[in-house]
Amino acid sequence: MSILSDVLSTILERRYPWQPAREADHRSDEALIADLLSNAGEVSGLTSARELLERYAAKDDAAKIAFFAYLAERLDIDPEAVRSALDAYEAEPGPRSYRAFLEAAEPPRQELVRRLNRVPGATARLVAMREDLLRLLKRDDPRAALDQDFRHLFQSWFNRGFLVLRPVSWESPAQILEKIIAYEAVHAIDSWNDLRRRVEPTDRRCFAFFHPAMPDEPVIFVEVALTRGIPGSVQGLLAEDREEGEAAEADTAVFYSISNCQSGLAGISFGNSLIKQVVADLSAELPGLRTFVTLSPIPGLRSWMDAEGIDPTRLDDEALRRTAASYLLTAKREGGMPLDPVARFHLGNGAQLHAIHANADISAKGRAESCGAMVNYLYDLGKITQNHEGFAKRQEVAASDAVRGLLPRNGRARKEGA
């Protein structure tokens, strides 16, 4: 009945979008939350949920922190109830005792978020709420445990089965194109003409994941260049005066920019599914494509070089490539994973570290983050599973002989010019 009520409410609000003027609700946030979590009628629950969302949107940061504190402290699990329910399940396992344990182990704030989400359009508001949570509370703040509840729910709501892949072209609605410009996080789009050069030519593609509850908000998108051969410069791909190629003649698909769009979905992985789906779609459309690679930044290279005492102004192109190879193959974070976040992403997807290029991104950002160096990660469809398992289980970095050949014999970068 709850699902039916939600469906009917949504249909009615879309069919008759007007809302009668509501009397001012003078109840406290706490009273609204209690009403929403009660077994009161559906209409009452929707009214309380809508009021809470509207009030939250009007709060300043201090009030938002207080709101999060209430959810974290007053709507937490009851440890004693969890222990009792677990003891009962251990004593007599069965559907009833198991259900009782699950109910005890789930904090009421999770159900609160679910019920807030019944309001049409609430999903985007809740994503924005989590963005506030991540911004306002430090990771070591005990109240930040609340984020685990948002993350748990979002992982279900935004799983691959609900996402829709849509191509983005120059004919796409202006509101979508505006958001592509705003959300581009790798290579800034400077103008509408710049965007047009990326999505209109026959040898360019852009794909984005959308969620049915947020149909006008891309979740993540990828920009693709269709080329002959593997490129080693992003400026060449984005040049205003470049010669447009024929998509049917391309043998390589280059993923040169992948941008997550929603800060409130941080930590929810979409890139792996996005790349695999785009590879499948492009392969079906263009059978001549044989190679799928990225042209990726190395965002942590410059800061690592500074920490290692390596002076980038004293490195020629070959020395820079050797230094980048040392960073990508030997610099590790705790747990043995590569220090570089882009490397972790692509290697975790089963890609291979294929080639390193100097003077590949000579923009101010490219110089500041990676001294202009970029990387091709190769998605070899026959080795993706093998590479992924080696990386996930043993932290093995799949790399070409050409890249490994750049590594000094001692496995460390030489401090040239230091």
PDB file of N, CA and C in Angstrom, residues 279-346:
ATOM      1  N   VAL A 279      32.219   1.477 -24.305  1.00  0.00           N
ATOM      2  CA  VAL A 279      32.987   0.578 -25.169  1.00  0.00           C
ATOM      3  C   VAL A 279      32.043  -0.334 -25.944  1.00  0.00           C
ATOM      4  N   ALA A 280      31.052  -0.886 -25.258  1.00  0.00           N
ATOM      5  CA  ALA A 280      30.105  -1.779 -25.926  1.00  0.00           C
ATOM      6  C   ALA A 280      29.311  -1.043 -27.001  1.00  0.00           C
ATOM      7  N   ASP A 281      28.845   0.159 -26.689  1.00  0.00           N
ATOM      8  CA  ASP A 281      28.045   0.912 -27.658  1.00  0.00           C
ATOM      9  C   ASP A 281      28.873   1.345 -28.862  1.00  0.00           C
ATOM     10  N   LEU A 282      30.088   1.820 -28.610  1.00  0.00           N
ATOM     11  CA  LEU A 282      30.943   2.251 -29.718  1.00  0.00           C
ATOM     12  C   LEU A 282      31.357   1.067 -30.595  1.00  0.00           C
ATOM     13  N   SER A 283      31.619  -0.078 -29.972  1.00  0.00           N
ATOM     14  CA  SER A 283      31.997  -1.266 -30.740  1.00  0.00           C
ATOM     15  C   SER A 283      30.873  -1.702 -31.666  1.00  0.00           C
ATOM     16  N   ALA A 284      29.637  -1.575 -31.169  1.00  0.00           N
ATOM     17  CA  ALA A 284      28.493  -1.941 -32.005  1.00  0.00           C
ATOM     18  C   ALA A 284      28.303  -0.942 -33.142  1.00  0.00           C
ATOM     19  N   GLU A 285      28.524   0.340 -32.856  1.00  0.00           N
ATOM     20  CA  GLU A 285      28.326   1.373 -33.875  1.00  0.00           C
ATOM     21  C   GLU A 285      29.459   1.395 -34.898  1.00  0.00           C
ATOM     22  N   LEU A 286      30.701   1.189 -34.425  1.00  0.00           N
ATOM     23  CA  LEU A 286      31.881   1.335 -35.277  1.00  0.00           C
ATOM     24  C   LEU A 286      32.747   0.076 -35.166  1.00  0.00           C
ATOM     25  N   PRO A 287      32.465  -0.943 -35.945  1.00  0.00           N
ATOM     26  CA  PRO A 287      33.202  -2.213 -35.847  1.00  0.00           C
ATOM     27  C   PRO A 287      34.704  -2.063 -36.114  1.00  0.00           C
ATOM     28  N   GLY A 288      35.110  -0.965 -36.747  1.00  0.00           N
ATOM     29  CA  GLY A 288      36.527  -0.781 -37.042  1.00  0.00           C
ATOM     30  C   GLY A 288      37.371  -0.389 -35.847  1.00  0.00           C
ATOM     31  N   LEU A 289      36.744  -0.059 -34.737  1.00  0.00           N
ATOM     32  CA  LEU A 289      37.507   0.304 -33.543  1.00  0.00           C
ATOM     33  C   LEU A 289      38.191  -0.928 -32.959  1.00  0.00           C
ATOM     34  N   ARG A 290      39.494  -0.827 -32.767  1.00  0.00           N
ATOM     35  CA  ARG A 290      40.267  -1.950 -32.240  1.00  0.00           C
ATOM     36  C   ARG A 290      40.930  -1.629 -30.902  1.00  0.00           C
ATOM     37  N   THR A 291      41.113  -0.344 -30.622  1.00  0.00           N
ATOM     38  CA  THR A 291      41.855   0.067 -29.437  1.00  0.00           C
ATOM     39  C   THR A 291      41.026   1.047 -28.624  1.00  0.00           C
ATOM     40  N   PHE A 292      40.991   0.815 -27.305  1.00  0.00           N
ATOM     41  CA  PHE A 292      40.273   1.694 -26.391  1.00  0.00           C
ATOM     42  C   PHE A 292      41.252   2.147 -25.313  1.00  0.00           C
ATOM     43  N   VAL A 293      41.557   3.432 -25.310  1.00  0.00           N
ATOM     44  CA  VAL A 293      42.552   3.959 -24.375  1.00  0.00           C
ATOM     45  C   VAL A 293      42.048   5.258 -23.763  1.00  0.00           C
ATOM     46  N   THR A 294      42.712   5.668 -22.706  1.00  0.00           N
ATOM     47  CA  THR A 294      42.480   6.996 -22.149  1.00  0.00           C
ATOM     48  C   THR A 294      43.663   7.889 -22.522  1.00  0.00           C
ATOM     49  N   LEU A 295      43.476   9.168 -22.367  1.00  0.00           N
ATOM     50  CA  LEU A 295      44.591  10.118 -22.309  1.00  0.00           C
ATOM     51  C   LEU A 295      44.355  10.864 -21.011  1.00  0.00           C
ATOM     52  N   SER A 296      45.051  10.419 -19.962  1.00  0.00           N
ATOM     53  CA  SER A 296      44.694  10.799 -18.596  1.00  0.00           C
ATOM     54  C   SER A 296      45.741  11.688 -17.941  1.00  0.00           C
ATOM     55  N   PRO A 297      45.304  12.567 -17.047  1.00  0.00           N
ATOM     56  CA  PRO A 297      46.236  13.382 -16.265  1.00  0.00           C
ATOM     57  C   PRO A 297      46.914  12.551 -15.180  1.00  0.00           C
ATOM     58  N   ILE A 298      47.940  13.121 -14.582  1.00  0.00           N
ATOM     59  CA  ILE A 298      48.637  12.489 -13.441  1.00  0.00           C
ATOM     60  C   ILE A 298      48.593  13.507 -12.310  1.00  0.00           C
ATOM     61  N   PRO A 299      47.441  13.682 -11.673  1.00  0.00           N
ATOM     62  CA  PRO A 299      47.232  14.838 -10.791  1.00  0.00           C
ATOM     63  C   PRO A 299      48.137  14.912  -9.574  1.00  0.00           C
ATOM     64  N   GLY A 300      48.700  13.791  -9.126  1.00  0.00           N
ATOM     65  CA  GLY A 300      49.546  13.844  -7.939  1.00  0.00           C
ATOM     66  C   GLY A 300      51.032  13.915  -8.214  1.00  0.00           C
ATOM     67  N   LEU A 301      51.421  13.959  -9.492  1.00  0.00           N
ATOM     68  CA  LEU A 301      52.847  13.850  -9.833  1.00  0.00           C
ATOM     69  C   LEU A 301      53.667  15.010  -9.280  1.00  0.00           C
ATOM     70  N   ARG A 302      53.227  16.244  -9.511  1.00  0.00           N
ATOM     71  CA  ARG A 302      54.037  17.394  -9.106  1.00  0.00           C
ATOM     72  C   ARG A 302      54.232  17.452  -7.594  1.00  0.00           C
ATOM     73  N   SER A 303      53.171  17.213  -6.825  1.00  0.00           N
ATOM     74  CA  SER A 303      53.320  17.263  -5.369  1.00  0.00           C
ATOM     75  C   SER A 303      54.241  16.154  -4.881  1.00  0.00           C
ATOM     76  N   TRP A 304      54.190  14.988  -5.514  1.00  0.00           N
ATOM     77  CA  TRP A 304      55.098  13.887  -5.140  1.00  0.00           C
ATOM     78  C   TRP A 304      56.541  14.259  -5.469  1.00  0.00           C
ATOM     79  N   MET A 305      56.757  14.871  -6.619  1.00  0.00           N
ATOM     80  CA  MET A 305      58.103  15.304  -6.990  1.00  0.00           C
ATOM     81  C   MET A 305      58.644  16.304  -5.976  1.00  0.00           C
ATOM     82  N   ASP A 306      57.804  17.234  -5.537  1.00  0.00           N
ATOM     83  CA  ASP A 306      58.237  18.201  -4.532  1.00  0.00           C
ATOM     84  C   ASP A 306      58.636  17.490  -3.246  1.00  0.00           C
ATOM     85  N   ALA A 307      57.831  16.501  -2.839  1.00  0.00           N
ATOM     86  CA  ALA A 307      58.148  15.756  -1.609  1.00  0.00           C
ATOM     87  C   ALA A 307      59.430  14.949  -1.744  1.00  0.00           C
ATOM     88  N   GLU A 308      59.724  14.492  -2.955  1.00  0.00           N
ATOM     89  CA  GLU A 308      60.934  13.701  -3.195  1.00  0.00           C
ATOM     90  C   GLU A 308      62.161  14.574  -3.477  1.00  0.00           C
ATOM     91  N   GLY A 309      61.972  15.874  -3.540  1.00  0.00           N
ATOM     92  CA  GLY A 309      63.087  16.767  -3.808  1.00  0.00           C
ATOM     93  C   GLY A 309      63.537  16.768  -5.254  1.00  0.00           C
ATOM     94  N   ILE A 310      62.618  16.484  -6.173  1.00  0.00           N
ATOM     95  CA  ILE A 310      62.943  16.451  -7.601  1.00  0.00           C
ATOM     96  C   ILE A 310      62.550  17.786  -8.232  1.00  0.00           C
ATOM     97  N   ASP A 311      63.495  18.454  -8.839  1.00  0.00           N
ATOM     98  CA  ASP A 311      63.267  19.760  -9.447  1.00  0.00           C
ATOM     99  C   ASP A 311      62.791  19.579 -10.884  1.00  0.00           C
ATOM    100  N   PRO A 312      61.505  19.864 -11.178  1.00  0.00           N
ATOM    101  CA  PRO A 312      60.987  19.627 -12.535  1.00  0.00           C
ATOM    102  C   PRO A 312      61.630  20.513 -13.591  1.00  0.00           C
ATOM    103  N   THR A 313      62.184  21.658 -13.178  1.00  0.00           N
ATOM    104  CA  THR A 313      62.789  22.556 -14.166  1.00  0.00           C
ATOM    105  C   THR A 313      64.107  22.004 -14.703  1.00  0.00           C
ATOM    106  N   ARG A 314      64.634  20.994 -14.056  1.00  0.00           N
ATOM    107  CA  ARG A 314      65.913  20.408 -14.485  1.00  0.00           C
ATOM    108  C   ARG A 314      65.734  19.128 -15.288  1.00  0.00           C
ATOM    109  N   LEU A 315      64.478  18.769 -15.580  1.00  0.00           N
ATOM    110  CA  LEU A 315      64.208  17.516 -16.281  1.00  0.00           C
ATOM    111  C   LEU A 315      63.906  17.766 -17.751  1.00  0.00           C
ATOM    112  N   ASP A 316      64.566  17.018 -18.623  1.00  0.00           N
ATOM    113  CA  ASP A 316      64.159  17.038 -20.023  1.00  0.00           C
ATOM    114  C   ASP A 316      62.987  16.075 -20.197  1.00  0.00           C
ATOM    115  N   ASP A 317      62.479  15.954 -21.426  1.00  0.00           N
ATOM    116  CA  ASP A 317      61.285  15.136 -21.646  1.00  0.00           C
ATOM    117  C   ASP A 317      61.485  13.689 -21.219  1.00  0.00           C
ATOM    118  N   GLU A 318      62.630  13.132 -21.553  1.00  0.00           N
ATOM    119  CA  GLU A 318      62.865  11.725 -21.219  1.00  0.00           C
ATOM    120  C   GLU A 318      62.969  11.542 -19.708  1.00  0.00           C
ATOM    121  N   ALA A 319      63.637  12.473 -19.039  1.00  0.00           N
ATOM    122  CA  ALA A 319      63.758  12.377 -17.581  1.00  0.00           C
ATOM    123  C   ALA A 319      62.394  12.524 -16.915  1.00  0.00           C
ATOM    124  N   LEU A 320      61.540  13.375 -17.476  1.00  0.00           N
ATOM    125  CA  LEU A 320      60.196  13.528 -16.918  1.00  0.00           C
ATOM    126  C   LEU A 320      59.402  12.238 -17.077  1.00  0.00           C
ATOM    127  N   ARG A 321      59.516  11.599 -18.214  1.00  0.00           N
ATOM    128  CA  ARG A 321      58.812  10.333 -18.429  1.00  0.00           C
ATOM    129  C   ARG A 321      59.308   9.272 -17.449  1.00  0.00           C
ATOM    130  N   ARG A 322      60.617   9.233 -17.209  1.00  0.00           N
ATOM    131  CA  ARG A 322      61.153   8.266 -16.239  1.00  0.00           C
ATOM    132  C   ARG A 322      60.633   8.560 -14.831  1.00  0.00           C
ATOM    133  N   THR A 323      60.596   9.849 -14.491  1.00  0.00           N
ATOM    134  CA  THR A 323      60.098  10.234 -13.168  1.00  0.00           C
ATOM    135  C   THR A 323      58.632   9.859 -13.013  1.00  0.00           C
ATOM    136  N   ALA A 324      57.832  10.112 -14.057  1.00  0.00           N
ATOM    137  CA  ALA A 324      56.412   9.749 -14.004  1.00  0.00           C
ATOM    138  C   ALA A 324      56.233   8.245 -13.866  1.00  0.00           C
ATOM    139  N   ALA A 325      57.085   7.477 -14.549  1.00  0.00           N
ATOM    140  CA  ALA A 325      57.001   6.018 -14.436  1.00  0.00           C
ATOM    141  C   ALA A 325      57.301   5.573 -13.008  1.00  0.00           C
ATOM    142  N   SER A 326      58.311   6.183 -12.392  1.00  0.00           N
ATOM    143  CA  SER A 326      58.632   5.842 -11.003  1.00  0.00           C
ATOM    144  C   SER A 326      57.460   6.146 -10.087  1.00  0.00           C
ATOM    145  N   TYR A 327      56.840   7.301 -10.309  1.00  0.00           N
ATOM    146  CA  TYR A 327      55.695   7.684  -9.479  1.00  0.00           C
ATOM    147  C   TYR A 327      54.542   6.695  -9.649  1.00  0.00           C
ATOM    148  N   LEU A 328      54.201   6.370 -10.880  1.00  0.00           N
ATOM    149  CA  LEU A 328      53.034   5.533 -11.133  1.00  0.00           C
ATOM    150  C   LEU A 328      53.253   4.079 -10.734  1.00  0.00           C
ATOM    151  N   LEU A 329      54.503   3.614 -10.810  1.00  0.00           N
ATOM    152  CA  LEU A 329      54.775   2.202 -10.527  1.00  0.00           C
ATOM    153  C   LEU A 329      55.240   1.949  -9.097  1.00  0.00           C
ATOM    154  N   THR A 330      55.791   2.940  -8.420  1.00  0.00           N
ATOM    155  CA  THR A 330      56.380   2.671  -7.103  1.00  0.00           C
ATOM    156  C   THR A 330      55.780   3.480  -5.963  1.00  0.00           C
ATOM    157  N   ALA A 331      55.176   4.637  -6.240  1.00  0.00           N
ATOM    158  CA  ALA A 331      54.623   5.460  -5.161  1.00  0.00           C
ATOM    159  C   ALA A 331      53.310   4.850  -4.688  1.00  0.00           C
ATOM    160  N   LYS A 332      53.259   4.464  -3.419  1.00  0.00           N
ATOM    161  CA  LYS A 332      52.086   3.758  -2.888  1.00  0.00           C
ATOM    162  C   LYS A 332      51.500   4.500  -1.699  1.00  0.00           C
ATOM    163  N   ARG A 333      50.216   4.313  -1.528  1.00  0.00           N
ATOM    164  CA  ARG A 333      49.554   4.776  -0.318  1.00  0.00           C
ATOM    165  C   ARG A 333      49.475   3.607   0.650  1.00  0.00           C
ATOM    166  N   GLU A 334      48.946   3.855   1.842  1.00  0.00           N
ATOM    167  CA  GLU A 334      48.791   2.771   2.821  1.00  0.00           C
ATOM    168  C   GLU A 334      47.909   1.674   2.242  1.00  0.00           C
ATOM    169  N   GLY A 335      48.349   0.435   2.353  1.00  0.00           N
ATOM    170  CA  GLY A 335      47.602  -0.685   1.787  1.00  0.00           C
ATOM    171  C   GLY A 335      48.159  -1.176   0.476  1.00  0.00           C
ATOM    172  N   GLY A 336      49.167  -0.451  -0.057  1.00  0.00           N
ATOM    173  CA  GLY A 336      49.848  -0.919  -1.262  1.00  0.00           C
ATOM    174  C   GLY A 336      49.260  -0.441  -2.572  1.00  0.00           C
ATOM    175  N   MET A 337      48.185   0.352  -2.527  1.00  0.00           N
ATOM    176  CA  MET A 337      47.592   0.865  -3.750  1.00  0.00           C
ATOM    177  C   MET A 337      48.400   2.055  -4.270  1.00  0.00           C
ATOM    178  N   PRO A 338      48.356   2.304  -5.584  1.00  0.00           N
ATOM    179  CA  PRO A 338      49.080   3.453  -6.137  1.00  0.00           C
ATOM    180  C   PRO A 338      48.638   4.756  -5.479  1.00  0.00           C
ATOM    181  N   LEU A 339      49.585   5.666  -5.339  1.00  0.00           N
ATOM    182  CA  LEU A 339      49.293   6.949  -4.728  1.00  0.00           C
ATOM    183  C   LEU A 339      48.400   7.800  -5.617  1.00  0.00           C
ATOM    184  N   ASP A 340      48.537   7.664  -6.922  1.00  0.00           N
ATOM    185  CA  ASP A 340      47.796   8.512  -7.851  1.00  0.00           C
ATOM    186  C   ASP A 340      46.339   8.069  -7.961  1.00  0.00           C
ATOM    187  N   PRO A 341      45.361   8.979  -7.750  1.00  0.00           N
ATOM    188  CA  PRO A 341      43.949   8.580  -7.774  1.00  0.00           C
ATOM    189  C   PRO A 341      43.452   8.149  -9.147  1.00  0.00           C
ATOM    190  N   VAL A 342      43.935   8.789 -10.208  1.00  0.00           N
ATOM    191  CA  VAL A 342      43.503   8.401 -11.553  1.00  0.00           C
ATOM    192  C   VAL A 342      44.038   7.012 -11.890  1.00  0.00           C
ATOM    193  N   ALA A 343      45.266   6.726 -11.477  1.00  0.00           N
ATOM    194  CA  ALA A 343      45.835   5.396 -11.693  1.00  0.00           C
ATOM    195  C   ALA A 343      45.020   4.339 -10.958  1.00  0.00           C
ATOM    196  N   ARG A 344      44.644   4.624  -9.715  1.00  0.00           N
ATOM    197  CA  ARG A 344      43.840   3.653  -8.957  1.00  0.00           C
ATOM    198  C   ARG A 344      42.528   3.373  -9.670  1.00  0.00           C
ATOM    199  N   PHE A 345      41.917   4.414 -10.206  1.00  0.00           N
ATOM    200  CA  PHE A 345      40.630   4.242 -10.883  1.00  0.00           C
ATOM    201  C   PHE A 345      40.764   3.342 -12.105  1.00  0.00           C
ATOM    202  N   HIS A 346      41.670   3.663 -13.017  1.00  0.00           N
ATOM    203  CA  HIS A 346      41.747   2.903 -14.265  1.00  0.00           C
ATOM    204  C   HIS A 346      42.343   1.512 -14.048  1.00  0.00           C
TER     205      HIS A 346
END
